[in-house]
């Protein structure tokens, strides 16, 4: 039965008639697990693409929030499946289809667990346009490859277009938080979401490439003129699904390179690791501020 505050998160009349809801990709279910007991206290959800990165983020936030128990002992709640991982925080794989499956089940999980007032963060990596590598971009508008602030989903053979507007208040507050952190250059700007890392992002170094260096730069410069500061592969569906399900959401991605200067990610591994921690520190600061731990 959908009631009260939880009603805001899901919009599917069929859920009411289901005896049991199996969240297949999480290896969780409403009959096999007490979802309200396991997840009912959730107020912040952080998602990112890599299992290792999210495990270290879970350990880091565990320490930052001074939670009881040993941070090294935190368990992958989805250990029964190798599709995703979840540490009461989880990775969503690469690209729109992967994050979209995860979001369907995550949002139903929040609903079944009777959560309210939840904020969702995507903490990720991206290619920057005209920014020094290591810059954190907080997304203003998530746009598609045509620079449109929308996400198109094909449903029953028809295209449904959904807005990708994100929560402006969260973005501004995150920017404000960044000023309190050392070594965390941060901007707000538009983020382009593509369906491919190589040709889709105008790279010259994929297995296929049908355009010239000049054509690549012309496209990236047009994107830059449209206010696009970075390129990744999940923001539009993330923004659209959170928005339509009444979840406040933000996208925070560090840039690993400046795409106006190249395509290969050749920065040393330890520098990339430090870059990837920047969105994590920023979100940790935001959460601590909201929990009045600062
Ligand atoms: O969440 P991450 O940092 O994995 O997201 C970006 C977009 C693609 O999923 C991936 C490509 O390298 O990085
Ligand atoms: O260039 C990049 C770097 C990380 N992720 C992307 O999607 N693109």
JSON list of N, CA and C and ligand atoms in Angstrom, two decimals, residues 125-127 197 201 203 231-233 256-257 259 265, ligand 2:
[
{"chain": "A", "resi": 125, "resn": "UNK", "atom": "N", "xyz": [33.27, 10.72, -12.11]},
{"chain": "A", "resi": 125, "resn": "UNK", "atom": "CA", "xyz": [34.38, 11.28, -12.88]},
{"chain": "A", "resi": 125, "resn": "UNK", "atom": "C", "xyz": [33.85, 11.74, -14.24]},
{"chain": "A", "resi": 126, "resn": "UNK", "atom": "N", "xyz": [34.63, 12.55, -14.92]},
{"chain": "A", "resi": 126, "resn": "UNK", "atom": "CA", "xyz": [34.16, 13.11, -16.19]},
{"chain": "A", "resi": 126, "resn": "UNK", "atom": "C", "xyz": [35.34, 13.66, -16.97]},
{"chain": "A", "resi": 127, "resn": "UNK", "atom": "N", "xyz": [35.09, 14.00, -18.22]},
{"chain": "A", "resi": 127, "resn": "UNK", "atom": "CA", "xyz": [36.06, 14.74, -19.01]},
{"chain": "A", "resi": 127, "resn": "UNK", "atom": "C", "xyz": [35.66, 16.21, -18.97]},
{"chain": "A", "resi": 197, "resn": "UNK", "atom": "N", "xyz": [31.79, 6.41, -24.44]},
{"chain": "A", "resi": 197, "resn": "UNK", "atom": "CA", "xyz": [32.98, 7.11, -23.95]},
{"chain": "A", "resi": 197, "resn": "UNK", "atom": "C", "xyz": [33.84, 7.61, -25.11]},
{"chain": "A", "resi": 201, "resn": "UNK", "atom": "N", "xyz": [31.72, 10.79, -27.16]},
{"chain": "A", "resi": 201, "resn": "UNK", "atom": "CA", "xyz": [32.29, 11.98, -26.49]},
{"chain": "A", "resi": 201, "resn": "UNK", "atom": "C", "xyz": [33.29, 12.69, -27.41]},
{"chain": "A", "resi": 203, "resn": "UNK", "atom": "N", "xyz": [35.87, 11.42, -29.06]},
{"chain": "A", "resi": 203, "resn": "UNK", "atom": "CA", "xyz": [37.29, 11.01, -28.91]},
{"chain": "A", "resi": 203, "resn": "UNK", "atom": "C", "xyz": [37.84, 10.51, -30.24]},
{"chain": "A", "resi": 231, "resn": "UNK", "atom": "N", "xyz": [31.76, 16.15, -19.36]},
{"chain": "A", "resi": 231, "resn": "UNK", "atom": "CA", "xyz": [31.05, 15.10, -20.09]},
{"chain": "A", "resi": 231, "resn": "UNK", "atom": "C", "xyz": [31.16, 13.80, -19.30]},
{"chain": "A", "resi": 232, "resn": "UNK", "atom": "N", "xyz": [30.03, 13.15, -19.07]},
{"chain": "A", "resi": 232, "resn": "UNK", "atom": "CA", "xyz": [30.05, 11.82, -18.45]},
{"chain": "A", "resi": 232, "resn": "UNK", "atom": "C", "xyz": [28.92, 10.99, -19.06]},
{"chain": "A", "resi": 233, "resn": "UNK", "atom": "N", "xyz": [28.43, 9.96, -18.36]},
{"chain": "A", "resi": 233, "resn": "UNK", "atom": "CA", "xyz": [27.55, 9.02, -19.05]},
{"chain": "A", "resi": 233, "resn": "UNK", "atom": "C", "xyz": [26.30, 8.62, -18.27]},
{"chain": "A", "resi": 256, "resn": "UNK", "atom": "N", "xyz": [38.84, 14.55, -15.16]},
{"chain": "A", "resi": 256, "resn": "UNK", "atom": "CA", "xyz": [40.13, 13.83, -15.16]},
{"chain": "A", "resi": 256, "resn": "UNK", "atom": "C", "xyz": [41.10, 14.40, -16.19]},
{"chain": "A", "resi": 257, "resn": "UNK", "atom": "N", "xyz": [40.57, 15.13, -17.14]},
{"chain": "A", "resi": 257, "resn": "UNK", "atom": "CA", "xyz": [41.41, 15.71, -18.21]},
{"chain": "A", "resi": 257, "resn": "UNK", "atom": "C", "xyz": [40.65, 16.87, -18.83]},
{"chain": "A", "resi": 259, "resn": "UNK", "atom": "N", "xyz": [39.35, 18.00, -22.24]},
{"chain": "A", "resi": 259, "resn": "UNK", "atom": "CA", "xyz": [39.12, 17.40, -23.54]},
{"chain": "A", "resi": 259, "resn": "UNK", "atom": "C", "xyz": [39.54, 18.31, -24.70]},
{"chain": "A", "resi": 265, "resn": "UNK", "atom": "N", "xyz": [43.51, 9.38, -20.98]},
{"chain": "A", "resi": 265, "resn": "UNK", "atom": "CA", "xyz": [43.67, 9.72, -19.56]},
{"chain": "A", "resi": 265, "resn": "UNK", "atom": "C", "xyz": [45.04, 9.20, -19.14]},
{"chain": "B", "resi": 2, "resn": "LIG", "atom": "O1", "xyz": [36.48, 11.74, -20.38]},
{"chain": "B", "resi": 2, "resn": "LIG", "atom": "C1", "xyz": [35.83, 11.13, -19.54]},
{"chain": "B", "resi": 2, "resn": "LIG", "atom": "C2", "xyz": [36.36, 10.79, -18.27]},
{"chain": "B", "resi": 2, "resn": "LIG", "atom": "C3", "xyz": [35.59, 10.10, -17.39]},
{"chain": "B", "resi": 2, "resn": "LIG", "atom": "N1", "xyz": [34.32, 9.77, -17.72]},
{"chain": "B", "resi": 2, "resn": "LIG", "atom": "C4", "xyz": [33.80, 10.08, -18.93]},
{"chain": "B", "resi": 2, "resn": "LIG", "atom": "O2", "xyz": [32.64, 9.73, -19.22]},
{"chain": "B", "resi": 2, "resn": "LIG", "atom": "N2", "xyz": [34.55, 10.77, -19.81]}
]
